[in-house]
CSV table of C-alpha atoms and ligand atoms in Angstrom, one decimal:
chain,number,residue,atom,x,y,z
K,6,UNK,CA,0.0,0.0,0.0
K,7,UNK,CA,3.0,2.3,0.5
K,8,UNK,CA,3.6,2.5,-3.3
K,9,UNK,CA,0.1,3.5,-4.2
K,10,UNK,CA,-0.3,6.7,-6.2
K,11,UNK,CA,-4.1,7.0,-6.0
K,12,UNK,CA,-6.8,5.4,-3.9
K,13,UNK,CA,-10.5,6.1,-3.0
K,14,UNK,CA,-11.8,7.2,0.4
K,15,UNK,CA,-15.2,7.6,1.8
K,16,UNK,CA,-16.1,11.3,2.7
K,17,UNK,CA,-18.2,10.2,5.6
K,18,UNK,CA,-16.5,7.2,7.4
K,19,UNK,CA,-13.0,7.5,6.0
K,20,UNK,CA,-12.9,3.9,4.7
K,21,UNK,CA,-10.3,3.4,2.0
K,22,UNK,CA,-10.7,1.5,-1.2
K,23,UNK,CA,-8.3,0.5,-3.9
K,24,UNK,CA,-8.1,2.8,-7.0
K,25,UNK,CA,-9.7,0.1,-9.1
K,26,UNK,CA,-12.6,-0.8,-6.8
K,27,UNK,CA,-15.8,-0.4,-8.8
K,28,UNK,CA,-18.1,0.4,-5.8
K,29,UNK,CA,-20.3,3.4,-6.7
K,30,UNK,CA,-20.4,4.4,-3.0
K,31,UNK,CA,-18.8,3.4,0.3
K,32,UNK,CA,-19.7,-0.3,0.9
K,33,UNK,CA,-19.8,0.5,4.7
K,34,UNK,CA,-21.9,3.6,5.0
K,35,UNK,CA,-23.0,4.5,1.4
K,36,UNK,CA,-21.1,7.8,1.7
K,37,UNK,CA,-19.6,9.5,-1.4
K,38,UNK,CA,-16.2,8.3,-2.5
K,39,UNK,CA,-13.3,10.6,-3.3
K,40,UNK,CA,-10.1,9.9,-5.3
K,41,UNK,CA,-7.0,10.8,-3.3
K,42,UNK,CA,-3.4,11.0,-4.6
K,43,UNK,CA,0.0,10.8,-3.1
K,44,UNK,CA,1.4,14.4,-3.1
K,45,UNK,CA,3.2,15.0,-6.4
K,46,UNK,CA,7.0,14.7,-6.3
K,47,UNK,CA,7.3,18.3,-7.4
K,48,UNK,CA,5.7,21.3,-5.7
K,49,UNK,CA,5.1,25.0,-6.2
K,50,UNK,CA,6.9,26.6,-9.1
K,51,UNK,CA,8.6,23.3,-10.1
K,52,UNK,CA,5.2,21.6,-10.5
K,53,UNK,CA,3.9,24.7,-12.4
K,54,UNK,CA,6.9,24.3,-14.7
K,55,UNK,CA,6.2,20.6,-15.2
K,56,UNK,CA,2.6,21.5,-16.2
K,57,UNK,CA,3.9,24.1,-18.6
K,58,UNK,CA,6.3,21.5,-20.2
K,59,UNK,CA,3.4,19.1,-20.6
K,60,UNK,CA,1.5,21.7,-22.6
K,61,UNK,CA,4.0,22.1,-25.4
K,62,UNK,CA,6.7,19.5,-25.2
K,63,UNK,CA,5.0,16.2,-25.0
K,64,UNK,CA,2.6,15.0,-27.7
K,65,UNK,CA,-0.5,13.0,-26.8
K,66,UNK,CA,-1.8,12.6,-24.1
K,67,UNK,CA,-0.6,16.1,-23.3
K,68,UNK,CA,-2.7,17.4,-26.1
K,69,UNK,CA,-5.5,17.1,-23.6
K,70,UNK,CA,-6.2,19.9,-21.2
K,71,UNK,CA,-7.1,17.2,-18.7
K,72,UNK,CA,-4.3,14.6,-19.1
K,73,UNK,CA,-1.5,17.1,-19.2
K,74,UNK,CA,-2.4,17.5,-15.5
K,75,UNK,CA,-2.4,13.7,-15.3
K,76,UNK,CA,-0.1,13.5,-12.3
K,77,UNK,CA,-2.8,15.2,-10.1
K,78,UNK,CA,-5.8,13.7,-11.9
K,79,UNK,CA,-5.1,10.0,-12.3
K,80,UNK,CA,-1.4,9.3,-12.8
K,81,UNK,CA,-1.8,5.5,-13.4
K,82,UNK,CA,-4.2,6.0,-16.3
K,83,UNK,CA,-2.4,8.6,-18.4
K,84,UNK,CA,-1.1,6.1,-20.9
K,85,UNK,CA,-4.5,4.4,-21.4
K,86,UNK,CA,-6.7,7.5,-21.4
K,87,UNK,CA,-9.8,7.5,-23.6
K,88,UNK,CA,-9.3,11.1,-24.8
K,89,UNK,CA,-10.6,13.1,-27.9
K,90,UNK,CA,-8.6,15.2,-26.6
K,91,UNK,CA,-10.5,17.8,-24.5
K,92,UNK,CA,-9.9,20.9,-22.4
K,93,UNK,CA,-7.5,23.7,-23.5
K,94,UNK,CA,-10.5,26.0,-23.5
K,95,UNK,CA,-10.0,29.8,-24.0
K,96,UNK,CA,-10.1,32.5,-21.4
K,97,UNK,CA,-11.9,35.4,-23.1
K,98,UNK,CA,-12.3,39.1,-22.3
K,99,UNK,CA,-14.9,41.3,-23.9
K,100,UNK,CA,-15.2,45.0,-23.0
K,101,UNK,CA,-18.9,44.9,-23.7
K,102,UNK,CA,-19.5,42.1,-21.2
K,103,UNK,CA,-17.3,43.8,-18.5
K,104,UNK,CA,-19.3,47.0,-18.9
K,105,UNK,CA,-22.6,45.1,-18.8
K,106,UNK,CA,-21.7,43.3,-15.6
K,107,UNK,CA,-20.0,46.3,-14.0
K,108,UNK,CA,-16.7,44.4,-13.4
K,109,UNK,CA,-13.7,45.8,-15.1
K,110,UNK,CA,-11.5,42.7,-14.8
K,111,UNK,CA,-13.8,40.0,-16.1
K,112,UNK,CA,-12.8,36.9,-18.0
K,113,UNK,CA,-14.9,34.1,-19.3
K,114,UNK,CA,-13.6,30.5,-19.4
K,115,UNK,CA,-15.5,29.0,-22.3
K,116,UNK,CA,-16.0,25.3,-21.6
K,117,UNK,CA,-18.3,25.1,-24.6
K,118,UNK,CA,-15.1,24.7,-26.6
K,119,UNK,CA,-14.8,21.1,-25.5
K,120,UNK,CA,-15.4,18.3,-28.1
K,121,UNK,CA,-19.1,17.7,-27.3
K,122,UNK,CA,-19.7,21.4,-26.4
K,123,UNK,CA,-19.7,21.3,-22.6
K,124,UNK,CA,-17.4,21.0,-19.5
K,125,UNK,CA,-18.7,17.5,-19.0
K,126,UNK,CA,-16.0,16.1,-21.4
K,127,UNK,CA,-13.3,16.9,-18.8
K,128,UNK,CA,-14.9,14.6,-16.3
K,129,UNK,CA,-16.1,12.0,-18.8
K,130,UNK,CA,-12.6,11.3,-20.3
K,131,UNK,CA,-11.5,10.3,-16.8
K,132,UNK,CA,-14.8,8.4,-16.0
K,133,UNK,CA,-14.9,6.4,-19.2
K,134,UNK,CA,-11.1,5.7,-18.9
K,135,UNK,CA,-11.9,4.3,-15.4
K,136,UNK,CA,-14.8,2.3,-16.8
K,137,UNK,CA,-12.4,0.6,-19.2
K,138,UNK,CA,-9.8,-0.1,-16.6
K,139,UNK,CA,-12.3,-1.8,-14.3
K,140,UNK,CA,-13.7,-3.8,-17.2
K,141,UNK,CA,-17.3,-2.3,-17.0
K,142,UNK,CA,-19.7,-4.1,-19.3
K,143,UNK,CA,-21.8,-0.9,-19.8
K,144,UNK,CA,-21.9,2.7,-18.6
K,145,UNK,CA,-24.9,4.8,-17.6
K,146,UNK,CA,-25.9,8.2,-16.4
K,147,UNK,CA,-29.0,10.3,-15.7
K,148,UNK,CA,-28.8,13.7,-17.3
K,149,UNK,CA,-30.3,17.1,-18.1
K,150,UNK,CA,-28.5,16.6,-21.5
K,151,UNK,CA,-24.9,17.5,-21.4
K,152,UNK,CA,-23.7,14.6,-19.4
K,153,UNK,CA,-25.7,12.3,-21.7
K,154,UNK,CA,-24.1,13.7,-24.8
K,155,UNK,CA,-20.6,13.5,-23.3
K,156,UNK,CA,-21.1,10.0,-22.0
K,157,UNK,CA,-22.5,8.9,-25.4
K,158,UNK,CA,-19.4,10.3,-27.2
K,159,UNK,CA,-16.7,8.9,-24.9
K,160,UNK,CA,-18.5,5.5,-24.6
K,161,UNK,CA,-18.5,5.3,-28.4
K,162,UNK,CA,-14.8,6.2,-28.5
K,163,UNK,CA,-14.1,3.4,-25.9
K,164,UNK,CA,-16.4,0.9,-27.6
K,165,UNK,CA,-18.6,0.6,-24.5
K,166,UNK,CA,-22.4,0.3,-24.5
K,167,UNK,CA,-24.1,3.4,-23.0
K,168,UNK,CA,-27.5,3.9,-21.4
K,169,UNK,CA,-28.7,7.4,-20.6
K,170,UNK,CA,-31.8,8.4,-18.5
K,171,UNK,CA,-33.3,11.7,-19.5
K,172,UNK,CA,-36.4,13.5,-18.2
K,173,UNK,CA,-39.2,13.6,-20.8
K,174,UNK,CA,-39.6,16.9,-22.6
K,175,UNK,CA,-36.9,18.6,-20.5
K,176,UNK,CA,-33.7,18.2,-22.6
K,177,UNK,CA,-32.6,20.8,-25.1
K,178,UNK,CA,-32.6,19.7,-28.7
K,179,UNK,CA,-28.9,19.9,-29.4
K,180,UNK,CA,-28.1,17.7,-26.5
K,181,UNK,CA,-30.7,15.1,-27.4
K,182,UNK,CA,-29.5,15.1,-31.0
K,183,UNK,CA,-25.9,14.5,-30.0
K,184,UNK,CA,-26.8,11.7,-27.6
K,185,UNK,CA,-28.8,9.8,-30.2
K,186,UNK,CA,-26.2,10.4,-33.0
K,187,UNK,CA,-23.3,9.1,-30.9
K,188,UNK,CA,-25.4,5.9,-30.4
K,189,UNK,CA,-26.3,5.8,-26.7
K,190,UNK,CA,-29.5,3.9,-25.8
K,191,UNK,CA,-31.6,6.9,-24.7
K,192,UNK,CA,-34.3,6.2,-22.2
K,193,UNK,CA,-36.8,9.0,-22.0
K,194,UNK,CA,-38.3,8.8,-18.5
K,195,UNK,CA,-41.7,10.1,-17.3
K,196,UNK,CA,-40.0,12.0,-14.5
K,197,UNK,CA,-37.7,15.0,-13.8
K,198,UNK,CA,-33.9,14.9,-13.5
K,199,UNK,CA,-34.0,13.9,-9.8
K,200,UNK,CA,-36.3,10.9,-10.6
K,201,UNK,CA,-34.0,9.9,-13.5
K,202,UNK,CA,-31.0,9.9,-11.1
K,203,UNK,CA,-32.8,7.8,-8.6
K,204,UNK,CA,-33.7,5.3,-11.4
K,205,UNK,CA,-30.2,5.3,-12.9
K,206,UNK,CA,-28.6,4.6,-9.5
K,207,UNK,CA,-31.0,1.8,-8.7
K,208,UNK,CA,-30.5,0.3,-12.2
K,209,UNK,CA,-26.7,0.5,-11.9
K,210,UNK,CA,-26.9,-1.3,-8.5
K,211,UNK,CA,-29.2,-4.0,-9.7
K,212,UNK,CA,-27.8,-4.6,-13.2
K,213,UNK,CA,-24.1,-4.1,-12.6
K,214,UNK,CA,-23.7,-1.1,-14.9
K,215,UNK,CA,-21.0,1.5,-14.1
K,216,UNK,CA,-22.7,4.8,-13.2
K,217,UNK,CA,-21.0,8.0,-14.5
K,218,UNK,CA,-23.0,10.8,-12.8
K,219,UNK,CA,-20.9,13.4,-11.0
K,220,UNK,CA,-21.1,11.4,-7.7
K,221,UNK,CA,-18.6,9.2,-9.5
K,222,UNK,CA,-15.3,10.4,-8.0
K,223,UNK,CA,-13.3,10.0,-11.2
K,224,UNK,CA,-15.5,12.5,-13.0
K,225,UNK,CA,-14.6,15.1,-10.4
K,226,UNK,CA,-10.9,14.5,-10.9
K,227,UNK,CA,-11.3,15.5,-14.6
K,228,UNK,CA,-13.5,18.5,-13.8
K,229,UNK,CA,-10.8,19.8,-11.4
K,230,UNK,CA,-8.8,20.7,-14.5
K,231,UNK,CA,-11.1,23.6,-15.3
K,232,UNK,CA,-9.7,25.3,-12.3
K,233,UNK,CA,-6.1,24.2,-12.8
K,234,UNK,CA,-6.1,25.3,-16.4
K,235,UNK,CA,-7.6,28.7,-15.6
K,236,UNK,CA,-5.1,29.2,-12.8
K,237,UNK,CA,-2.3,28.3,-15.3
K,238,UNK,CA,-3.8,30.8,-17.8
K,239,UNK,CA,-3.7,33.5,-15.1
K,240,UNK,CA,0.0,32.7,-14.6
K,241,UNK,CA,-0.9,31.1,-11.2
K,242,UNK,CA,-1.9,34.5,-9.9
K,243,UNK,CA,-5.5,33.6,-8.9
K,244,UNK,CA,-8.4,35.9,-9.6
K,245,UNK,CA,-10.3,37.0,-6.5
K,246,UNK,CA,-13.5,35.2,-7.7
K,247,UNK,CA,-14.4,32.2,-9.7
K,248,UNK,CA,-18.1,32.2,-10.6
K,249,UNK,CA,-20.0,29.1,-12.0
K,250,UNK,CA,-23.5,27.9,-12.6
K,251,UNK,CA,-24.7,25.2,-10.2
K,252,UNK,CA,-27.2,22.4,-10.4
K,253,UNK,CA,-26.3,18.9,-9.1
K,254,UNK,CA,-23.2,20.6,-7.5
K,255,UNK,CA,-20.6,18.1,-8.9
K,256,UNK,CA,-18.7,21.0,-10.5
K,257,UNK,CA,-18.8,23.2,-7.4
K,258,UNK,CA,-17.4,20.2,-5.5
K,259,UNK,CA,-14.7,19.6,-8.1
K,260,UNK,CA,-13.7,23.3,-7.9
K,261,UNK,CA,-13.4,23.0,-4.1
K,262,UNK,CA,-11.2,20.0,-4.4
K,263,UNK,CA,-9.0,21.6,-7.1
K,264,UNK,CA,-8.4,24.7,-4.8
K,265,UNK,CA,-7.7,22.5,-1.8
K,266,UNK,CA,-5.0,20.7,-3.7
K,267,UNK,CA,-3.6,23.7,-5.5
K,268,UNK,CA,-3.1,25.3,-2.1
K,269,UNK,CA,-1.6,22.1,-0.6
K,270,UNK,CA,0.8,21.6,-3.4
K,271,UNK,CA,2.0,25.2,-3.5
K,272,UNK,CA,0.5,26.0,-6.9
K,273,UNK,CA,-1.2,29.1,-5.6
K,274,UNK,CA,-0.5,31.2,-2.5
K,275,UNK,CA,-4.1,32.5,-2.1
K,276,UNK,CA,-7.5,30.8,-2.5
K,277,UNK,CA,-10.0,32.5,-4.9
K,278,UNK,CA,-13.6,32.7,-3.6
K,279,UNK,CA,-16.1,30.5,-5.3
K,280,UNK,CA,-19.6,31.9,-6.2
K,281,UNK,CA,-22.2,29.4,-7.3
K,282,UNK,CA,-25.2,30.7,-9.2
K,283,UNK,CA,-28.5,28.9,-9.4
K,284,UNK,CA,-31.8,29.7,-11.2
K,285,UNK,CA,-34.5,31.0,-8.8
K,286,UNK,CA,-36.8,28.1,-9.5
K,287,UNK,CA,-34.1,25.5,-8.9
K,288,UNK,CA,-32.2,27.0,-6.0
K,289,UNK,CA,-32.1,24.6,-3.0
K,290,UNK,CA,-28.3,25.3,-2.6
K,291,UNK,CA,-28.8,29.1,-2.6
K,292,UNK,CA,-31.7,28.8,-0.1
K,293,UNK,CA,-29.5,26.6,2.2
K,294,UNK,CA,-26.7,29.2,2.0
K,295,UNK,CA,-29.1,32.0,3.1
K,296,UNK,CA,-29.9,29.9,6.2
K,297,UNK,CA,-26.3,29.3,7.0
K,298,UNK,CA,-26.2,25.9,5.4
K,299,UNK,CA,-28.4,24.5,8.2
K,300,UNK,CA,-29.9,21.8,6.0
K,301,UNK,CA,-30.8,21.0,2.4
K,302,UNK,CA,-34.5,21.4,1.5
K,303,UNK,CA,-35.2,19.8,-1.9
K,304,UNK,CA,-37.5,21.6,-4.3
K,305,UNK,CA,-39.6,20.8,-7.4
K,306,UNK,CA,-37.3,22.5,-9.9
K,307,UNK,CA,-38.5,24.9,-12.6
K,308,UNK,CA,-36.4,27.1,-14.9
K,309,UNK,CA,-35.8,27.8,-18.6
K,310,UNK,CA,-32.1,26.8,-18.0
K,311,UNK,CA,-32.9,23.1,-18.3
K,312,UNK,CA,-29.2,22.1,-17.7
K,313,UNK,CA,-29.5,23.2,-14.1
K,314,UNK,CA,-33.2,22.3,-13.5
K,315,UNK,CA,-32.4,20.1,-10.5
K,316,UNK,CA,-34.1,20.1,-7.1
K,317,UNK,CA,-32.2,17.5,-5.1
K,318,UNK,CA,-28.5,18.1,-5.7
K,319,UNK,CA,-26.4,15.0,-5.1
K,320,UNK,CA,-23.1,16.6,-4.1
K,321,UNK,CA,-24.6,19.0,-1.6
K,322,UNK,CA,-22.2,18.2,1.3
K,323,UNK,CA,-19.1,18.6,-0.8
K,324,UNK,CA,-20.3,21.8,-2.4
K,325,UNK,CA,-21.0,23.3,1.1
K,326,UNK,CA,-17.3,22.6,2.0
K,327,UNK,CA,-16.2,24.2,-1.3
K,328,UNK,CA,-18.1,27.4,-0.5
K,329,UNK,CA,-17.1,27.5,3.2
K,330,UNK,CA,-13.4,26.8,2.6
K,331,UNK,CA,-13.2,29.5,-0.1
K,332,UNK,CA,-15.2,32.1,1.9
K,333,UNK,CA,-17.5,32.0,-1.1
K,334,UNK,CA,-21.2,32.5,-1.7
K,335,UNK,CA,-24.3,31.1,-3.4
K,336,UNK,CA,-27.0,33.1,-5.0
K,337,UNK,CA,-29.9,32.7,-7.4
K,338,UNK,CA,-30.9,34.7,-10.5
K,339,UNK,CA,-34.2,34.9,-12.3
K,340,UNK,CA,-34.9,33.3,-15.7
K,341,UNK,CA,-35.1,36.8,-17.1
K,342,UNK,CA,-31.7,37.8,-15.7
K,343,UNK,CA,-30.3,34.6,-17.2
K,344,UNK,CA,-31.9,35.4,-20.6
K,345,UNK,CA,-30.6,38.9,-20.5
K,346,UNK,CA,-27.1,37.7,-19.7
K,347,UNK,CA,-27.3,35.1,-22.5
K,348,UNK,CA,-28.5,37.7,-25.0
K,349,UNK,CA,-25.5,39.9,-24.0
K,350,UNK,CA,-23.0,37.1,-24.3
K,351,UNK,CA,-24.5,36.0,-27.7
K,352,UNK,CA,-24.5,39.6,-29.0
K,353,UNK,CA,-20.8,39.9,-28.1
K,354,UNK,CA,-20.3,37.1,-30.6
K,355,UNK,CA,-19.3,34.7,-27.8
K,356,UNK,CA,-22.5,32.7,-27.3
K,357,UNK,CA,-23.4,30.1,-24.7
K,358,UNK,CA,-26.3,28.0,-23.6
K,359,UNK,CA,-28.8,29.4,-21.0
K,360,UNK,CA,-27.4,27.7,-17.9
K,361,UNK,CA,-24.0,29.1,-18.6
K,362,UNK,CA,-25.3,32.6,-18.7
K,363,UNK,CA,-26.3,32.3,-15.1
K,364,UNK,CA,-22.7,32.8,-14.2
K,365,UNK,CA,-22.5,36.2,-15.9
K,366,UNK,CA,-26.0,37.2,-14.5
K,367,UNK,CA,-24.5,36.2,-11.1
K,368,UNK,CA,-21.4,38.4,-11.6
K,369,UNK,CA,-23.7,41.4,-12.3
K,370,UNK,CA,-25.8,40.7,-9.2
K,371,UNK,CA,-22.8,40.3,-7.0
K,372,UNK,CA,-21.3,43.5,-8.2
K,373,UNK,CA,-24.6,45.3,-7.7
K,374,UNK,CA,-24.8,44.1,-4.1
K,375,UNK,CA,-21.2,45.2,-3.4
K,376,UNK,CA,-20.0,41.6,-2.8
K,377,UNK,CA,-17.6,41.8,-5.7
K,378,UNK,CA,-15.6,44.9,-5.0
K,379,UNK,CA,-13.8,47.5,-7.1
K,380,UNK,CA,-10.5,46.1,-8.5
K,381,UNK,CA,-11.3,42.5,-7.9
K,382,UNK,CA,-10.6,40.1,-10.8
K,383,UNK,CA,-13.4,37.7,-11.8
K,384,UNK,CA,-13.3,34.5,-13.9
K,385,UNK,CA,-16.8,33.3,-14.9
K,386,UNK,CA,-17.3,29.9,-16.3
K,387,UNK,CA,-19.4,29.4,-19.4
K,388,UNK,CA,-20.3,25.7,-19.2
K,389,UNK,CA,-22.0,25.0,-22.5
K,390,UNK,CA,-22.0,25.9,-26.2
K,391,UNK,CA,-24.6,28.2,-27.8
K,392,UNK,CA,-25.8,25.4,-30.2
K,393,UNK,CA,-26.9,23.1,-27.3
K,394,UNK,CA,-30.3,24.8,-26.9
K,395,UNK,CA,-31.5,26.2,-30.3
K,396,UNK,CA,-35.1,26.2,-29.0
K,397,UNK,CA,-34.4,28.9,-26.4
K,398,UNK,CA,-34.4,31.7,-29.1
K,399,UNK,CA,-38.2,31.3,-29.3
K,400,UNK,CA,-38.6,31.8,-25.6
K,401,UNK,CA,-36.2,34.7,-25.6
K,402,UNK,CA,-38.4,36.4,-28.3
K,403,UNK,CA,-41.5,35.9,-26.1
K,404,UNK,CA,-39.8,37.2,-23.0
K,405,UNK,CA,-38.6,40.2,-25.0
K,406,UNK,CA,-42.0,41.2,-26.3
K,407,UNK,CA,-41.9,44.8,-27.2
K,408,UNK,CA,-38.3,45.2,-26.1
K,409,UNK,CA,-36.7,44.4,-29.4
K,410,UNK,CA,-33.3,44.2,-27.7
K,411,UNK,CA,-32.9,40.5,-28.0
K,412,UNK,CA,-35.3,39.8,-30.8
K,413,UNK,CA,-33.7,38.9,-34.2
K,414,UNK,CA,-36.1,37.0,-36.4
K,415,UNK,CA,-35.3,35.8,-39.9
K,416,UNK,CA,-36.4,38.3,-42.6
K,417,UNK,CA,-38.3,36.7,-45.6
K,418,UNK,CA,-37.5,38.7,-48.8
K,419,UNK,CA,-38.2,38.5,-52.5
K,420,UNK,CA,-35.0,37.8,-54.6
K,421,UNK,CA,-34.4,41.5,-55.5
K,422,UNK,CA,-31.8,44.1,-54.8
K,423,UNK,CA,-34.5,46.5,-53.7
K,424,UNK,CA,-35.5,44.1,-50.9
K,425,UNK,CA,-31.9,43.8,-49.8
K,426,UNK,CA,-31.5,47.6,-49.9
K,427,UNK,CA,-34.5,48.1,-47.7
K,428,UNK,CA,-33.1,45.8,-45.0
K,429,UNK,CA,-29.6,47.4,-45.3
K,430,UNK,CA,-31.0,50.9,-45.0
K,431,UNK,CA,-33.1,50.0,-42.0
K,432,UNK,CA,-30.0,48.4,-40.4
K,433,UNK,CA,-27.4,51.1,-40.9
K,434,UNK,CA,-29.8,53.9,-40.7
Y,2,F0G,N1,-24.0,24.1,-16.8
Y,2,F0G,C1,-24.3,23.2,-17.7
Y,2,F0G,C2,-24.3,23.6,-19.1
Y,2,F0G,C3,-24.7,21.9,-17.3
Y,2,F0G,O1,-25.0,21.0,-18.2
Y,2,F0G,C4,-24.7,21.6,-15.9
Y,2,F0G,C5,-25.1,20.3,-15.4
Y,2,F0G,C6,-24.3,22.6,-15.0
Y,2,F0G,C7,-24.0,23.9,-15.5
Y,2,F0G,C8,-24.3,22.4,-13.5
Y,2,F0G,O2,-23.2,21.6,-13.1
Y,2,F0G,O3,-24.6,19.8,-12.0
Y,2,F0G,O4,-22.1,20.0,-11.6
Y,2,F0G,O5,-23.7,21.6,-10.7
Y,2,F0G,N2,-25.5,19.4,-16.1
Y,2,F0G,C9,-25.8,18.0,-15.7
Y,2,F0G,C10,-26.1,17.1,-16.9
Y,2,F0G,C11,-26.7,17.8,-14.6
Y,2,F0G,O6,-26.8,16.1,-16.8
Y,2,F0G,O7,-25.7,17.4,-18.0
Y,2,F0G,P1,-23.4,20.7,-11.8
């Protein structure tokens, strides 16, 4: 056991399991499992330099923005990784978005640039690699859409059968289309996401399928690299704030773990504060924060941001620790604030799916409340690509009735220059 690089440990009772143990939860107490690693041989600036070398010097698997951090993700799996590759997403600044939110130093880390268009690919490359290593016969997940698309893609890459559970009528068209096209068996359940997750967990237990929801600890190891990569892009000078949309809270938990480790391994000298943003109609985490995290009260979720339409978040306890340890906060924004933020991001030419825009709406709200202060640097995470949810445009037009700020309908014309001129004149005045 002294030689081990990585192992699993129960959050609740501390029981340790081998790295290759396929148990979905702690066999003793059903607590969530975490992957732990031996501290890397290098620390501080030497470890930073090692990550920098991995970016440019080594070919695959270092082409991946996940596996080039392999030593702190899953060192024993780097050579057998199921990778597209993924990660290496841009950090964007747009003056218009800074002005809109009120925060001068604002950057957006756009995870929609991943191969299936969301941050889920960072977790799924590790999760599906682990499924291969333990010899899983099939993989499964419940999903509001992005996890399903990502699992379907990586399972196809690995040659593993995939089963996804999605809530009927609540998954955006782009995500459903991807999942079907990549070939996953797509089970449309008469329930919401929370019901799908319960069913997927029960089915995985009964039928011996490897579950790849974000309670899977290997997924979180991959998602940590969003934070590692953004810190690297900031020259290891952390921003004051990292702001992200939150639903099932796997990502918030992963961000907390990434910051714990980055501090422990001397990658950063100061911990940024995490702000998690929920939609008002799906905000059990924000409500718990307002009550001092006394308890989680689940809700019947309702929001146009279907990716985060979740009422019973699975990683609540871990996410609480992430917020507490970083002196962070949790807030909720209305669907209209989300749509306004999305329209602003889209019109800046950046684009994202609705749930992603919750992060920018959250930045604006935190600035307005004086929580984000003058001179503080903010990185907001855009979690998904604009093409994920094409149907939302219709809803934006309805919400914008009379406003004309967001509305941009196709213009039918006759095939004449006169018709084109009319449009041009009306456009440029
Ligand atoms: N943003 C997007 C675009 C998402 O798809 C999700 C989660 C989140 C934010 C929230 O992340 O759940 O870790 O707090 N989507 C999951 C799915 C639930 O099934 O695709 P979280």
